[in-house]
Structures are given as structure tokens and as C-alpha cells.
Amino acid sequence: MKTVKVYHYEAFSKVPHKGNPAGVVLNGDELTEEEMQEIAHKVGFNETAFPVRSKSADLKMRFFTPGHEADLCGHATMATLFALKTMGMLGDKTDLAMETNVGVLPLQLSSDGQEITITMQQASPEFRDFNGSIEELAHSMGIEREDIDSNLPVTYGSTGNWTLLIPIKSLDAFKRMKPDNERFPSILKEMPRSSVHPFCLETFDPDADMHGRHFSSPYSGTVEDPVTGTASGVMGAYYATFIDQRAESPLHLLVEQGQEIERDGRVKVQVTKTDDRMEIQITGTSVRVDEFEVAF
């Protein structure tokens, strides 16, 4: 029996027990992939991050849900970089390269003496058609077909992780949502392991531009992700692609998430368009909550 120390952070918030909890394990190089998965399962957060040595970047990040490895995770990246910076493990570095399963991505850290913020570039956005039943999809979230905005597409999107983006007419529908995650794979026939991400343009915070919730794939071992970095990034790409194609570049958006489950958080999203590609960056902060040991 071995033990490992897990640092608990909340990402996309400055307040403990808001935002999105992430576990950070700093001795990842001493662990096997199977041990990382076991630790993440026992921790139980939506993601636990394991920074390890990289041959092609400043560090490599591995992310695990309780059920499987994730290719990329925004909130666990925020938590890990905040941990490394505040523990003095990054020195004066402000620009880093992070190796992930979707490639090497740049990171920037900034501090004004009061607050540390982390900006991460995500993978280039991709979209794929959803051809399933809109009515079944609505019912799997506990709402009606009429709650889904038919003027915008329901589509799979990814900036590192695939999720199904679902435009919703108003905030009222979000309060009624009760996801039946086990039904998702049979509805999402094109990508049965995808998560589900309803969003709308009505917000609780007048300063926010978009509101979302994120319902996990049943394969991940969790039900809902409180504040989702990769989904917020692809929401920005969706906005620039389907909602306002003439938006200025760079486009700056503020995404809110977590209010319905008392996990209020914010993600800043920047979309930069060039002739042939779209670059997505997200910015957030984190706060340390506690630390604990896990036996495995």
C-alpha cells in the first residue's frame, strides 16, 4: 500500500468551494498510468492532474477523470499552474509550453502582486454534425424540445475535448435541467462518449456574455462539471462561427457557469481569427483549498 499527497484547488474562482475542484499530484513521474487512474477514481473530482517531465516542452500534463484519461482539461491546468507558481516551482517563468495528448500548447502566467492569472491556448476548434433526435436530447436533460433554440445548430465541438453544444433559449430552462447521463450515449450516436453542454446568451451576471452547464459522459464517472475550461473555449469558437461571424478579432467573451449548483465561476475566452484558422485562449485563476493523502 502506497500513499500520495493530493492538493485540492478550485479553478475559475478566487473563493474556496466555488468554481471547479481539481486535484493536483506533483510526483506524477513516480506513478504508473494505472496508479494515476486509481488515484483519480479515489479523489473523485471531475479531473485530477499529474504534471510530469516532458522531452518536448516545459512540462507534460496528464488528466484523469474518475473513469478515464482526458486529452485536455482547462480547470485542472489552471489549478496545476497556480500550484506550481505559488510553490515556487516555476521561478520567474511567465511563458511555458505544456505537452498534452492534443499537442504542445503555450501557457502564460501573469501577476499583479495580488492575483495570479493563467492563460492557456487550446487546440484549434473543430465542429461535427449532430444528426440525432433533438426531442430525445432535450428529454435526457430534463427539458422540452421547445427550450432548444432552433435558430442555431446543435453540434459537436472540440478545442481538445469533444462536447455536444446545445443552444438554449433562456435561463429558465437551466433551472429545470435534471440530466439522465446514462441516456447520452444512445442519443449521441456519432460520438457516444461525448459530454453534453447546453448554453444560452442570457446570463445571471450582467457582465457575462454566455451561460452554460456541462453534463458529463457516463463513462467519466461524474455527473456535472461545475465550470468547464475546454467547453468555454469551444463556446467562444461557436459564437464566432455561428452567432456573430462579423465579430471583431480578437473577440473577448466572459463565460459564466456553476450557478445552478452553487459553484459560481468565470472563464475569460479570447477568439482570434485569421484567414485560415481560429485561435482559442482561456484565462482564469485558482485558489488553494486544502491537501490530503490518498492510499492506493
C-alpha positions as a Markdown table, in Angstrom:
| # | Residue | x | y | z |
|---|---|---|---|---|
| 1 | Met | 0.0 | 0.0 | 0.0 |
| 2 | Lys | 1.3 | 3.4 | -1.0 |
| 3 | Thr | 0.1 | 6.9 | -0.4 |
| 4 | Val | 0.2 | 10.1 | -2.4 |
| 5 | Lys | -0.4 | 13.7 | -1.5 |
| 6 | Val | -3.2 | 15.4 | -3.4 |
| 7 | Tyr | -3.5 | 19.2 | -3.4 |
| 8 | His | -7.1 | 20.5 | -3.7 |
| 9 | Tyr | -7.7 | 23.7 | -5.7 |
| 10 | Glu | -10.8 | 25.5 | -7.0 |
| 11 | Ala | -10.3 | 26.8 | -10.6 |
| 12 | Phe | -12.0 | 29.8 | -12.2 |
| 13 | Ser | -12.8 | 31.2 | -8.8 |
| 14 | Lys | -11.0 | 33.2 | -6.1 |
| 15 | Val | -13.3 | 31.8 | -3.4 |
| 16 | Pro | -12.8 | 28.3 | -1.9 |
| 17 | His | -15.7 | 25.9 | -2.6 |
| 18 | Lys | -16.8 | 27.8 | -5.7 |
| 19 | Gly | -15.6 | 27.3 | -9.2 |
| 20 | Asn | -14.4 | 23.8 | -10.2 |
| 21 | Pro | -12.5 | 21.5 | -7.9 |
| 22 | Ala | -9.3 | 19.8 | -9.2 |
| 23 | Gly | -6.8 | 17.5 | -7.6 |
| 24 | Val | -3.1 | 18.1 | -8.3 |
| 25 | Val | -0.5 | 15.4 | -7.7 |
| 26 | Leu | 3.1 | 16.7 | -8.0 |
| 27 | Asn | 5.0 | 13.4 | -8.1 |
| 28 | Gly | 3.5 | 12.1 | -11.3 |
| 29 | Asp | 6.8 | 10.8 | -12.6 |
| 30 | Glu | 6.8 | 8.2 | -9.8 |
| 31 | Leu | 3.4 | 6.8 | -10.8 |
| 32 | Thr | 2.2 | 4.4 | -13.5 |
| 33 | Glu | -0.8 | 5.2 | -15.7 |
| 34 | Glu | -2.8 | 2.6 | -13.8 |
| 35 | Glu | -1.9 | 4.2 | -10.5 |
| 36 | Met | -2.9 | 7.7 | -11.8 |
| 37 | Gln | -6.3 | 6.3 | -12.8 |
| 38 | Glu | -6.8 | 4.7 | -9.4 |
| 39 | Ile | -5.9 | 7.9 | -7.6 |
| 40 | Ala | -8.2 | 10.0 | -9.7 |
| 41 | His | -11.0 | 7.5 | -9.1 |
| 42 | Lys | -10.5 | 7.7 | -5.3 |
| 43 | Val | -10.2 | 11.5 | -5.3 |
| 44 | Gly | -13.5 | 11.7 | -7.2 |
| 45 | Phe | -13.1 | 15.2 | -8.6 |
| 46 | Asn | -14.0 | 15.8 | -12.3 |
| 47 | Glu | -10.3 | 15.8 | -13.0 |
| 48 | Thr | -7.1 | 15.2 | -11.2 |
| 49 | Ala | -3.9 | 16.5 | -12.9 |
| 50 | Phe | -0.4 | 14.9 | -12.9 |
| 51 | Pro | 2.4 | 17.1 | -14.2 |
| 52 | Val | 5.3 | 15.0 | -15.4 |
| 53 | Arg | 8.6 | 15.6 | -17.2 |
| 54 | Ser | 8.5 | 16.3 | -21.0 |
| 55 | Lys | 11.1 | 15.9 | -23.7 |
| 56 | Ser | 9.4 | 18.5 | -25.9 |
| 57 | Ala | 8.0 | 21.1 | -23.6 |
| 58 | Asp | 8.5 | 22.7 | -20.1 |
| 59 | Leu | 6.2 | 20.1 | -18.6 |
| 60 | Lys | 3.7 | 17.4 | -19.7 |
| 61 | Met | 0.2 | 17.2 | -18.2 |
| 62 | Arg | -1.9 | 14.1 | -17.8 |
| 63 | Phe | -5.5 | 14.5 | -16.8 |
| 64 | Phe | -7.8 | 11.8 | -15.4 |
| 65 | Thr | -11.5 | 11.7 | -14.6 |
| 66 | Pro | -12.6 | 9.0 | -12.1 |
| 67 | Gly | -13.3 | 6.9 | -15.2 |
| 68 | His | -10.7 | 7.5 | -17.8 |
| 69 | Glu | -7.8 | 9.7 | -19.1 |
| 70 | Ala | -8.8 | 13.1 | -20.6 |
| 71 | Asp | -6.9 | 14.6 | -23.5 |
| 72 | Leu | -7.1 | 18.1 | -22.1 |
| 73 | Cys | -8.6 | 19.9 | -19.1 |
| 74 | Gly | -8.8 | 23.6 | -18.7 |
| 75 | His | -9.6 | 23.9 | -15.0 |
| 76 | Ala | -7.0 | 21.3 | -13.9 |
| 77 | Thr | -4.4 | 23.2 | -16.0 |
| 78 | Met | -5.4 | 26.4 | -14.1 |
| 79 | Ala | -5.1 | 24.6 | -10.8 |
| 80 | Thr | -1.7 | 23.0 | -11.5 |
| 81 | Leu | 0.0 | 26.1 | -12.9 |
| 82 | Phe | -1.3 | 28.1 | -9.9 |
| 83 | Ala | 0.1 | 25.4 | -7.6 |
| 84 | Leu | 3.5 | 25.3 | -9.3 |
| 85 | Lys | 3.8 | 29.0 | -9.3 |
| 86 | Thr | 2.7 | 29.6 | -5.7 |
| 87 | Met | 5.0 | 26.8 | -4.5 |
| 88 | Gly | 8.0 | 28.5 | -6.2 |
| 89 | Met | 8.5 | 25.6 | -8.7 |
| 90 | Leu | 8.4 | 27.8 | -11.8 |
| 91 | Gly | 10.8 | 30.5 | -10.8 |
| 92 | Asp | 10.4 | 33.7 | -12.8 |
| 93 | Lys | 9.0 | 31.9 | -15.9 |
| 94 | Thr | 5.9 | 33.6 | -17.4 |
| 95 | Asp | 5.7 | 31.7 | -20.7 |
| 96 | Leu | 5.7 | 28.0 | -20.8 |
| 97 | Ala | 5.0 | 25.2 | -23.2 |
| 98 | Met | 2.7 | 22.3 | -22.0 |
| 99 | Glu | 2.7 | 18.9 | -23.7 |
| 100 | Thr | -0.7 | 17.3 | -23.8 |
| 101 | Asn | -2.4 | 14.5 | -25.7 |
| 102 | Val | -3.6 | 17.1 | -28.2 |
| 103 | Gly | -0.2 | 18.6 | -28.8 |
| 104 | Val | 2.1 | 21.2 | -27.2 |
| 105 | Leu | 0.2 | 24.2 | -26.1 |
| 106 | Pro | 1.5 | 27.6 | -24.9 |
| 107 | Leu | 0.7 | 29.0 | -21.4 |
| 108 | Gln | 1.2 | 32.5 | -19.9 |
| 109 | Leu | 1.2 | 33.5 | -16.3 |
| 110 | Ser | 0.8 | 37.0 | -15.0 |
| 111 | Ser | 0.7 | 38.5 | -11.6 |
| 112 | Asp | -0.1 | 42.0 | -10.4 |
| 113 | Gly | 1.1 | 41.2 | -6.9 |
| 114 | Gln | -2.4 | 40.5 | -5.7 |
| 115 | Glu | -3.7 | 37.8 | -8.2 |
| 116 | Ile | -2.1 | 35.2 | -10.5 |
| 117 | Thr | -3.9 | 34.5 | -13.7 |
| 118 | Ile | -3.2 | 31.8 | -16.2 |
| 119 | Thr | -3.9 | 31.9 | -19.9 |
| 120 | Met | -3.8 | 28.7 | -21.9 |
| 121 | Gln | -4.1 | 28.2 | -25.7 |
| 122 | Gln | -6.4 | 25.4 | -26.7 |
| 123 | Ala | -6.4 | 23.1 | -29.7 |
| 124 | Ser | -7.8 | 24.5 | -33.0 |
| 125 | Pro | -11.6 | 24.3 | -32.8 |
| 126 | Glu | -13.4 | 21.6 | -34.7 |
| 127 | Phe | -17.1 | 21.0 | -35.3 |
| 128 | Arg | -19.1 | 17.9 | -36.4 |
| 129 | Asp | -22.7 | 17.5 | -37.2 |
| 130 | Phe | -25.2 | 16.0 | -34.7 |
| 131 | Asn | -28.0 | 14.1 | -36.5 |
| 132 | Gly | -29.8 | 12.6 | -33.6 |
| 133 | Ser | -33.2 | 13.3 | -32.1 |
| 134 | Ile | -33.5 | 16.8 | -30.7 |
| 135 | Glu | -36.5 | 15.7 | -28.7 |
| 136 | Glu | -34.7 | 12.8 | -27.0 |
| 137 | Leu | -31.8 | 15.0 | -26.4 |
| 138 | Ala | -34.0 | 17.6 | -24.6 |
| 139 | His | -35.7 | 14.9 | -22.5 |
| 140 | Ser | -32.3 | 13.5 | -21.5 |
| 141 | Met | -31.6 | 16.8 | -19.9 |
| 142 | Gly | -35.0 | 17.1 | -18.3 |
| 143 | Ile | -36.3 | 19.9 | -20.5 |
| 144 | Glu | -38.5 | 20.1 | -23.6 |
| 145 | Arg | -37.7 | 20.4 | -27.3 |
| 146 | Glu | -39.2 | 23.9 | -27.3 |
| 147 | Asp | -36.4 | 25.0 | -24.9 |
| 148 | Ile | -33.8 | 24.5 | -27.5 |
| 149 | Asp | -33.1 | 27.4 | -29.9 |
| 150 | Ser | -33.9 | 26.1 | -33.4 |
| 151 | Asn | -32.3 | 29.1 | -35.0 |
| 152 | Leu | -28.8 | 27.9 | -34.0 |
| 153 | Pro | -27.2 | 24.5 | -34.7 |
| 154 | Val | -26.8 | 21.7 | -32.2 |
| 155 | Thr | -23.3 | 20.5 | -33.0 |
| 156 | Tyr | -20.3 | 18.6 | -31.6 |
| 157 | Gly | -17.4 | 20.9 | -30.9 |
| 158 | Ser | -13.9 | 20.5 | -29.6 |
| 159 | Thr | -10.9 | 22.6 | -28.6 |
| 160 | Gly | -9.3 | 19.5 | -27.1 |
| 161 | Asn | -12.3 | 17.5 | -25.7 |
| 162 | Trp | -15.5 | 16.8 | -27.7 |
| 163 | Thr | -18.8 | 18.0 | -26.3 |
| 164 | Leu | -22.2 | 18.5 | -27.8 |
| 165 | Leu | -23.1 | 22.2 | -27.9 |
| 166 | Ile | -26.8 | 22.8 | -27.4 |
| 167 | Pro | -28.2 | 26.4 | -27.7 |
| 168 | Ile | -31.0 | 27.1 | -25.2 |
| 169 | Lys | -33.5 | 29.9 | -25.4 |
| 170 | Ser | -33.4 | 31.2 | -21.8 |
| 171 | Leu | -32.0 | 30.8 | -18.3 |
| 172 | Asp | -35.3 | 29.4 | -17.1 |
| 173 | Ala | -34.7 | 26.1 | -18.8 |
| 174 | Phe | -31.3 | 25.7 | -17.0 |
| 175 | Lys | -33.1 | 25.7 | -13.6 |
| 176 | Arg | -35.3 | 22.8 | -14.7 |
| 177 | Met | -32.5 | 20.6 | -16.1 |
| 178 | Lys | -32.0 | 17.2 | -14.5 |
| 179 | Pro | -29.6 | 15.2 | -16.6 |
| 180 | Asp | -30.0 | 11.5 | -17.2 |
| 181 | Asn | -26.4 | 10.9 | -18.2 |
| 182 | Glu | -26.9 | 7.2 | -18.8 |
| 183 | Arg | -29.1 | 8.1 | -21.8 |
| 184 | Phe | -26.5 | 10.2 | -23.6 |
| 185 | Pro | -24.5 | 7.5 | -25.5 |
| 186 | Ser | -27.7 | 6.1 | -27.2 |
| 187 | Ile | -28.6 | 9.6 | -28.3 |
| 188 | Leu | -25.1 | 10.8 | -29.3 |
| 189 | Lys | -24.7 | 8.0 | -31.9 |
| 190 | Glu | -22.0 | 9.8 | -33.8 |
| 191 | Met | -19.9 | 10.4 | -30.7 |
| 192 | Pro | -21.3 | 8.3 | -27.8 |
| 193 | Arg | -18.5 | 9.2 | -25.4 |
| 194 | Ser | -19.1 | 13.0 | -25.8 |
| 195 | Ser | -20.2 | 15.2 | -22.9 |
| 196 | Val | -23.3 | 17.5 | -23.2 |
| 197 | His | -23.0 | 21.3 | -22.9 |
| 198 | Pro | -26.2 | 23.4 | -23.1 |
| 199 | Phe | -25.6 | 27.1 | -23.2 |
| 200 | Cys | -27.5 | 30.4 | -23.7 |
| 201 | Leu | -26.9 | 34.1 | -24.2 |
| 202 | Glu | -29.0 | 35.1 | -21.2 |
| 203 | Thr | -26.8 | 35.4 | -18.1 |
| 204 | Phe | -27.1 | 35.8 | -14.3 |
| 205 | Asp | -24.1 | 38.2 | -14.3 |
| 206 | Pro | -24.8 | 41.3 | -16.5 |
| 207 | Asp | -21.0 | 41.4 | -17.3 |
| 208 | Ala | -21.1 | 37.8 | -18.7 |
| 209 | Asp | -21.7 | 37.1 | -22.4 |
| 210 | Met | -22.7 | 33.4 | -22.2 |
| 211 | His | -24.0 | 31.0 | -19.6 |
| 212 | Gly | -23.5 | 27.2 | -19.7 |
| 213 | Arg | -23.8 | 23.9 | -17.9 |
| 214 | His | -21.7 | 20.8 | -18.6 |
| 215 | Phe | -23.1 | 17.3 | -18.2 |
| 216 | Ser | -20.5 | 14.5 | -18.2 |
| 217 | Ser | -20.4 | 11.4 | -20.3 |
| 218 | Pro | -21.4 | 8.5 | -18.1 |
| 219 | Tyr | -18.0 | 6.9 | -18.9 |
| 220 | Ser | -16.3 | 9.6 | -17.0 |
| 221 | Gly | -17.7 | 8.6 | -13.6 |
| 222 | Thr | -19.1 | 12.1 | -12.8 |
| 223 | Val | -22.5 | 13.8 | -13.5 |
| 224 | Glu | -21.8 | 17.5 | -13.9 |
| 225 | Asp | -18.7 | 19.6 | -14.3 |
| 226 | Pro | -19.1 | 22.9 | -12.4 |
| 227 | Val | -17.0 | 25.3 | -14.6 |
| 228 | Thr | -15.5 | 23.9 | -17.8 |
| 229 | Gly | -12.4 | 25.4 | -19.5 |
| 230 | Thr | -12.4 | 23.4 | -22.7 |
| 231 | Ala | -16.1 | 23.8 | -23.2 |
| 232 | Ser | -15.9 | 27.5 | -22.6 |
| 233 | Gly | -13.2 | 27.8 | -25.2 |
| 234 | Val | -15.3 | 25.9 | -27.8 |
| 235 | Met | -18.3 | 28.1 | -26.9 |
| 236 | Gly | -16.2 | 31.1 | -28.0 |
| 237 | Ala | -15.4 | 29.3 | -31.3 |
| 238 | Tyr | -19.2 | 28.6 | -31.7 |
| 239 | Tyr | -20.0 | 32.2 | -31.0 |
| 240 | Ala | -17.6 | 33.4 | -33.7 |
| 241 | Thr | -18.7 | 30.7 | -36.2 |
| 242 | Phe | -22.5 | 30.6 | -35.8 |
| 243 | Ile | -23.7 | 33.6 | -33.8 |
| 244 | Asp | -21.6 | 36.6 | -34.9 |
| 245 | Gln | -19.3 | 35.9 | -37.8 |
| 246 | Arg | -18.5 | 39.6 | -38.1 |
| 247 | Ala | -17.4 | 40.0 | -34.5 |
| 248 | Glu | -14.1 | 41.9 | -34.1 |
| 249 | Ser | -10.9 | 39.9 | -33.8 |
| 250 | Pro | -9.8 | 39.3 | -31.2 |
| 251 | Leu | -13.2 | 38.6 | -29.7 |
| 252 | His | -13.3 | 38.8 | -25.9 |
| 253 | Leu | -16.1 | 36.9 | -24.1 |
| 254 | Leu | -16.9 | 36.2 | -20.4 |
| 255 | Val | -18.5 | 32.8 | -19.8 |
| 256 | Glu | -20.3 | 32.1 | -16.5 |
| 257 | Gln | -21.1 | 28.6 | -15.2 |
| 258 | Gly | -22.0 | 26.8 | -12.0 |
| 259 | Gln | -24.7 | 29.0 | -10.6 |
| 260 | Glu | -27.3 | 26.2 | -10.5 |
| 261 | Ile | -25.1 | 24.0 | -8.3 |
| 262 | Glu | -23.7 | 26.8 | -6.2 |
| 263 | Arg | -20.3 | 26.6 | -7.9 |
| 264 | Asp | -20.3 | 30.1 | -9.5 |
| 265 | Gly | -17.2 | 30.6 | -11.7 |
| 266 | Arg | -16.0 | 32.7 | -14.6 |
| 267 | Val | -13.8 | 31.9 | -17.7 |
| 268 | Lys | -12.4 | 34.6 | -20.0 |
| 269 | Val | -12.3 | 33.5 | -23.6 |
| 270 | Gln | -10.4 | 35.1 | -26.4 |
| 271 | Val | -11.0 | 34.2 | -30.1 |
| 272 | Thr | -8.5 | 35.4 | -32.7 |
| 273 | Lys | -9.4 | 34.8 | -36.3 |
| 274 | Thr | -7.0 | 34.7 | -39.2 |
| 275 | Asp | -7.7 | 33.8 | -42.9 |
| 276 | Asp | -7.4 | 30.1 | -42.4 |
| 277 | Arg | -7.7 | 29.3 | -38.7 |
| 278 | Met | -9.1 | 30.3 | -35.3 |
| 279 | Glu | -7.0 | 30.5 | -32.2 |
| 280 | Ile | -8.7 | 30.0 | -28.8 |
| 281 | Gln | -7.3 | 31.1 | -25.4 |
| 282 | Ile | -8.9 | 30.9 | -22.0 |
| 283 | Thr | -7.9 | 32.8 | -18.9 |
| 284 | Gly | -8.7 | 32.1 | -15.3 |
| 285 | Thr | -7.3 | 31.9 | -11.8 |
| 286 | Ser | -7.4 | 29.4 | -8.9 |
| 287 | Val | -7.4 | 29.2 | -5.1 |
| 288 | Arg | -6.0 | 26.5 | -2.8 |
| 289 | Val | -8.4 | 24.8 | -0.6 |
| 290 | Asp | -6.6 | 22.0 | 1.3 |
| 291 | Glu | -4.4 | 18.9 | 0.9 |
| 292 | Phe | -5.0 | 15.3 | 1.8 |
| 293 | Glu | -3.5 | 11.8 | 1.2 |
| 294 | Val | -4.8 | 9.0 | -0.8 |
| 295 | Ala | -3.8 | 5.4 | -0.3 |
| 296 | Phe | -3.6 | 3.1 | -3.4 |
